PDB file of C-alpha atoms in Angstrom:
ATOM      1  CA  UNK A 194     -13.503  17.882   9.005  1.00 70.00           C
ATOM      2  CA  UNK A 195     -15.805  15.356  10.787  1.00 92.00           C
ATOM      3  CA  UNK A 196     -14.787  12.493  13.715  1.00 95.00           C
ATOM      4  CA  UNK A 197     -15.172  10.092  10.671  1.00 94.00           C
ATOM      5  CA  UNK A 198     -12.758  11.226   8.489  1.00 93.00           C
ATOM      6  CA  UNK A 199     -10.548  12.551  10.972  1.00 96.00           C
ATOM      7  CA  UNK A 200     -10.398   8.324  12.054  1.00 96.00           C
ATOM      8  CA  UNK A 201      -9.687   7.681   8.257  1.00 96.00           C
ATOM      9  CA  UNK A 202      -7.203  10.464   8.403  1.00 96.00           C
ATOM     10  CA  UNK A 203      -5.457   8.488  11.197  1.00 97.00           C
ATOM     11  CA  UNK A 204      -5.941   5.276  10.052  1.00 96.00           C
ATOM     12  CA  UNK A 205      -4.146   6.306   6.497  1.00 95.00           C
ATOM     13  CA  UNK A 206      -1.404   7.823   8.357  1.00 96.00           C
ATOM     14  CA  UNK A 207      -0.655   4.828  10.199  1.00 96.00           C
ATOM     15  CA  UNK A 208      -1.146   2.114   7.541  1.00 95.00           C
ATOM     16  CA  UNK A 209       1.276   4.691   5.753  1.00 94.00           C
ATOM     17  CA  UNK A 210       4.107   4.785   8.593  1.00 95.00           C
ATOM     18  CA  UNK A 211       3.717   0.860   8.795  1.00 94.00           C
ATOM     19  CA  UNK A 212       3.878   0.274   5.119  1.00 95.00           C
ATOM     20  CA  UNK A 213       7.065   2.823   4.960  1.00 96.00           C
ATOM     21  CA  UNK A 214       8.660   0.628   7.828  1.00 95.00           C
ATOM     22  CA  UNK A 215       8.099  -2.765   6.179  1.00 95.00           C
ATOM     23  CA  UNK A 216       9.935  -1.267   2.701  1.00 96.00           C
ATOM     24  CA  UNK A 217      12.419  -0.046   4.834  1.00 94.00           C
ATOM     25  CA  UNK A 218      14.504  -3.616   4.344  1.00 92.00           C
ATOM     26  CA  UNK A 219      13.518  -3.419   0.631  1.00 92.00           C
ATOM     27  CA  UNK A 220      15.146  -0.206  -0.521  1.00 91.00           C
ATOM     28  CA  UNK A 221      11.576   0.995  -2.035  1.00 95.00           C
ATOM     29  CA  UNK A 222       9.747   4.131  -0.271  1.00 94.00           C
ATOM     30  CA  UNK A 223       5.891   3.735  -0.382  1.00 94.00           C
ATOM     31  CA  UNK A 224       5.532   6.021  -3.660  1.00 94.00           C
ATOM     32  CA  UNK A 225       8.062   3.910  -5.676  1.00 96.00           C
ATOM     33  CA  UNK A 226       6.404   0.575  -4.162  1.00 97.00           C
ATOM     34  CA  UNK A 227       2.982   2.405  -5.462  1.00 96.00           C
ATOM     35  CA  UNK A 228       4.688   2.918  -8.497  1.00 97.00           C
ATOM     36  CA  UNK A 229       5.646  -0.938  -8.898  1.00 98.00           C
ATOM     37  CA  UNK A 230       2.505  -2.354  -8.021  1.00 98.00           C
ATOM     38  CA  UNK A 231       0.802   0.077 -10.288  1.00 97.00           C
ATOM     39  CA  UNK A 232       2.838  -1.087 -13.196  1.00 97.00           C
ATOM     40  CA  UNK A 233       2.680  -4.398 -12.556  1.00 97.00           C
ATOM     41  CA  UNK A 234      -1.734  -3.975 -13.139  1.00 96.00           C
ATOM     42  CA  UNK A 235      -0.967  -2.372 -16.244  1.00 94.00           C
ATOM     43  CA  UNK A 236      -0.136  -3.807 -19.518  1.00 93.00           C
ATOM     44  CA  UNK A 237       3.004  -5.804 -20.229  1.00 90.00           C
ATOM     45  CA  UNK A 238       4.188  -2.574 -22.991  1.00 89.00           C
ATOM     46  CA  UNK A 239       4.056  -0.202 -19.767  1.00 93.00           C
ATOM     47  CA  UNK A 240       1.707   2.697 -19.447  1.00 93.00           C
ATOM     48  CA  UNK A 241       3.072   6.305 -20.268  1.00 92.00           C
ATOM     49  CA  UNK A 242       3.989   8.549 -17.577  1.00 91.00           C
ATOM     50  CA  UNK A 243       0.741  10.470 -18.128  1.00 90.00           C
ATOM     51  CA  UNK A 244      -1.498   7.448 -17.094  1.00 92.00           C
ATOM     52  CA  UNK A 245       0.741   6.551 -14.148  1.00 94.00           C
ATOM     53  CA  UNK A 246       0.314  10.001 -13.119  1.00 92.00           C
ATOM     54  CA  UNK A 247      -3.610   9.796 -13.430  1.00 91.00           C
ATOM     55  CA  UNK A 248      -3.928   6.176 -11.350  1.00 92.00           C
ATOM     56  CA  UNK A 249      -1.327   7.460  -8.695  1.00 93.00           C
ATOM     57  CA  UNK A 250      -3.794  10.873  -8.402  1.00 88.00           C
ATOM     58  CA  UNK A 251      -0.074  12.970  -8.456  1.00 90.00           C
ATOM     59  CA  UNK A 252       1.312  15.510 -11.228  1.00 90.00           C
ATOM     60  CA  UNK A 253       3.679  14.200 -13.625  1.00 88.00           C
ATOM     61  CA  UNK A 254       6.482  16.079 -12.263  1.00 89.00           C
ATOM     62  CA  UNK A 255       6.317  13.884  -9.417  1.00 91.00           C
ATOM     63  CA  UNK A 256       5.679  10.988 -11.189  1.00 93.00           C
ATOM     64  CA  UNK A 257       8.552  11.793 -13.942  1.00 92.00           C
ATOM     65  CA  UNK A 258      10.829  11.855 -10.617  1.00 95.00           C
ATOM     66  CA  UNK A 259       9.956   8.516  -8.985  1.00 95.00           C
ATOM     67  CA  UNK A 260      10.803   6.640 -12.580  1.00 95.00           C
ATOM     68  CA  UNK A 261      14.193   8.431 -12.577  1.00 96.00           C
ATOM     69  CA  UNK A 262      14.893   6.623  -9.458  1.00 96.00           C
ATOM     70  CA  UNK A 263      13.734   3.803 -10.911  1.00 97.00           C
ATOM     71  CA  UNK A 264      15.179   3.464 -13.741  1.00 97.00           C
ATOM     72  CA  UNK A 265      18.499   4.683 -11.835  1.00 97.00           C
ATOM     73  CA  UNK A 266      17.638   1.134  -9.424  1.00 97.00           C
ATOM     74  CA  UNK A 267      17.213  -0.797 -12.694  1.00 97.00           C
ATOM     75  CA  UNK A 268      13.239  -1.213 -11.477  1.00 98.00           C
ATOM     76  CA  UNK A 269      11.643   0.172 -14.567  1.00 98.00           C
ATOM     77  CA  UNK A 270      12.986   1.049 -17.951  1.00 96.00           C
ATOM     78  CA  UNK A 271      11.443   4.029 -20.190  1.00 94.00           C
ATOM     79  CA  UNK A 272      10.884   3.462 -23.864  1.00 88.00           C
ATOM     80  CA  UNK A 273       8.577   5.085 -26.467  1.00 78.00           C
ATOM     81  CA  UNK A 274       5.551   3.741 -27.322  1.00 67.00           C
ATOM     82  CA  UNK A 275       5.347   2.389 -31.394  1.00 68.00           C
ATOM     83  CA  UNK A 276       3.217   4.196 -32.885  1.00 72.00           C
ATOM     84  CA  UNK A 277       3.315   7.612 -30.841  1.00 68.00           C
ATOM     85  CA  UNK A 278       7.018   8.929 -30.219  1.00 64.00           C
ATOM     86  CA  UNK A 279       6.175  11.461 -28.162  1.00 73.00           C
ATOM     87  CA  UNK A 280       4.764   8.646 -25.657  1.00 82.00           C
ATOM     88  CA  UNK A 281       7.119   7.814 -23.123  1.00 87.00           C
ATOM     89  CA  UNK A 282       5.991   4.341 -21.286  1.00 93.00           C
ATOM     90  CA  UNK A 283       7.254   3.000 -18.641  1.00 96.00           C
ATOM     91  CA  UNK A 284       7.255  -1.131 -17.837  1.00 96.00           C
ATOM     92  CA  UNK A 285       8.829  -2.818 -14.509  1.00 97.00           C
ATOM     93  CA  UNK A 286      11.842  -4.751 -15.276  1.00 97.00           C
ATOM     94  CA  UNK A 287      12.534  -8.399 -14.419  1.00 97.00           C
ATOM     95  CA  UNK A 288      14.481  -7.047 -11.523  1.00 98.00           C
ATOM     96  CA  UNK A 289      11.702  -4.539 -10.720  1.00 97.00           C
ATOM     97  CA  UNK A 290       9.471  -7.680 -10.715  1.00 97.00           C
ATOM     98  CA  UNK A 291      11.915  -9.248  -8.216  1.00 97.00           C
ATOM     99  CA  UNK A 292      11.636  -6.296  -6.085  1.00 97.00           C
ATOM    100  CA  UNK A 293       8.112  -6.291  -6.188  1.00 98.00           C
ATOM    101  CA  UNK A 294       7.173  -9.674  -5.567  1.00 98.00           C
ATOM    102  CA  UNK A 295       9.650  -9.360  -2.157  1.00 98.00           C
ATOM    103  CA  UNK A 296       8.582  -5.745  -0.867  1.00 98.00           C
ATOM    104  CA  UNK A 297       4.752  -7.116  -1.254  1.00 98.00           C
ATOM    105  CA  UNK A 298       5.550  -9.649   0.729  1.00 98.00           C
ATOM    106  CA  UNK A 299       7.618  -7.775   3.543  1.00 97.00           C
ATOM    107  CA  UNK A 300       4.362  -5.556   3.718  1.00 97.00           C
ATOM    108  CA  UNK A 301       1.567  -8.710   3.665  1.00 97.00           C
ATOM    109  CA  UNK A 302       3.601  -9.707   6.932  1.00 96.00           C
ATOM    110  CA  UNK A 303       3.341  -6.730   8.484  1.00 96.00           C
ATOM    111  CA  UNK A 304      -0.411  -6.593   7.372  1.00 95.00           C
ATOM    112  CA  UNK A 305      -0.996  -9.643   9.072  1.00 96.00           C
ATOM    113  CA  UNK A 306       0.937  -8.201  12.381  1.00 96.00           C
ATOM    114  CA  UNK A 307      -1.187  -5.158  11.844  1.00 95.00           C
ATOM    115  CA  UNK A 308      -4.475  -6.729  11.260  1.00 96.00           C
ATOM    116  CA  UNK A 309      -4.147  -9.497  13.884  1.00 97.00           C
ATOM    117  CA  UNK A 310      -6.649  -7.793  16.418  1.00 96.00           C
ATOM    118  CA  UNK A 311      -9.503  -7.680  14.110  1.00 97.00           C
ATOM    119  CA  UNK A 312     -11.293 -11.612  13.183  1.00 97.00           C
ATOM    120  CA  UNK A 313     -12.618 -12.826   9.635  1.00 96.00           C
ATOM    121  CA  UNK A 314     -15.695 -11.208   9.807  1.00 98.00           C
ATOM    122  CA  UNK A 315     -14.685  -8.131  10.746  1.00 98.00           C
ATOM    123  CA  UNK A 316     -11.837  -7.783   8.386  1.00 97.00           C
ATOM    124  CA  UNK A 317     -14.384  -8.919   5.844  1.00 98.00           C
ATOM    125  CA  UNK A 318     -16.997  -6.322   6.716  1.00 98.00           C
ATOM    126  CA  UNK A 319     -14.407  -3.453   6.652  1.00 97.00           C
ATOM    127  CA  UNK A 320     -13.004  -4.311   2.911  1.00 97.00           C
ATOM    128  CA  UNK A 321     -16.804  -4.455   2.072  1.00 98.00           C
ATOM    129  CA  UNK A 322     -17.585  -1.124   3.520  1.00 97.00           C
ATOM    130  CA  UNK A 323     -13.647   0.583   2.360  1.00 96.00           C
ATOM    131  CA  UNK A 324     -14.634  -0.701  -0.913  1.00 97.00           C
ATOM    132  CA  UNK A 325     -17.999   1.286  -0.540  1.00 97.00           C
ATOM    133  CA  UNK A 326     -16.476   4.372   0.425  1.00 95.00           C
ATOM    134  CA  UNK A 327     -13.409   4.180  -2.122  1.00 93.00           C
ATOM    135  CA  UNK A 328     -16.069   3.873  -4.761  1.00 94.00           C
ATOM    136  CA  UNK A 329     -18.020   7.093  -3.345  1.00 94.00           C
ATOM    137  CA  UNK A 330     -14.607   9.010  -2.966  1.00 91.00           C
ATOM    138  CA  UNK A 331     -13.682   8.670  -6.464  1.00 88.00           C
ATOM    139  CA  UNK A 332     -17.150   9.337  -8.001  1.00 91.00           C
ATOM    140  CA  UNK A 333     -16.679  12.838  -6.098  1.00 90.00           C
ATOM    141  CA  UNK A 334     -13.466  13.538  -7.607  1.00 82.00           C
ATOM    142  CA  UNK A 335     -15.331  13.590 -11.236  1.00 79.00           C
ATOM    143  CA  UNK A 336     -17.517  15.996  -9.798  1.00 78.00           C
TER     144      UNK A 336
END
């Protein structure tokens, strides 16, 4: 592994840790809070486990868990999809909205705590190159 991504490595794990703190006062971990925020860019109808488990790059098992907790919160609810039984999708709730809306906002603060070192421009810069290198990560994975 090189310096570089040994740095990203670190920086992930500690965005991750800080993240997982913030949600601590929300009752969400940082895969259901994933989960939410991942729902809430699909459509309105949901998206079936299959898709959430493609965008959240984990297997469905794990995926098939998370909504079970969920659903068991009242976050999301499961229903089939209309014209395809066998689809099970998955939508937020208004209550999973709720929770959403508040645990994004308990992690923006600590965001802004995090990110208070760095100015405008950097901050600026660094989304521009992240974005870069988000882009180049993913086109590998469809290698």
């Amino acid at each position: 592994m090189t310096d570089l991504a040994r740095k990203l490595q670190r920086v992930y794990v500690l965005l991750d840790d800080g993240e997982r703190r913030a949600l601590t006062t929300q009752q969400v971990t940082t895969t259901q809070y994933a989960m939410l925020r991942t729902l809430a860019d699909g459509p309105p109808e949901g998206l079936p486990v299959s898709r959430l488990a493609e965008r959240m790059l984990c297997t469905r098992g794990n995926i098939s868990r998370v909504v079970v907790r969920l659903e068991n919160a009242g976050l999301v609810r499961t229903g089939s999809h209309g014209e395809d039984q066998r689809l099970v999708l998955v939508r937020l709730t208004d209550q999973g909205h709720t929770a959403l809306r508040r645990a994004r906002e308990a992690v923006a603060a600590a965001d802004r705590r995090r990110f208070a070192g760095l100015d405008t421009d950097e901050l600026r810069t660094l989304s521009i190159l992240v974005d870069r290198l988000t882009t180049t990560l993913a086109a590998d994975l469809d290698r």
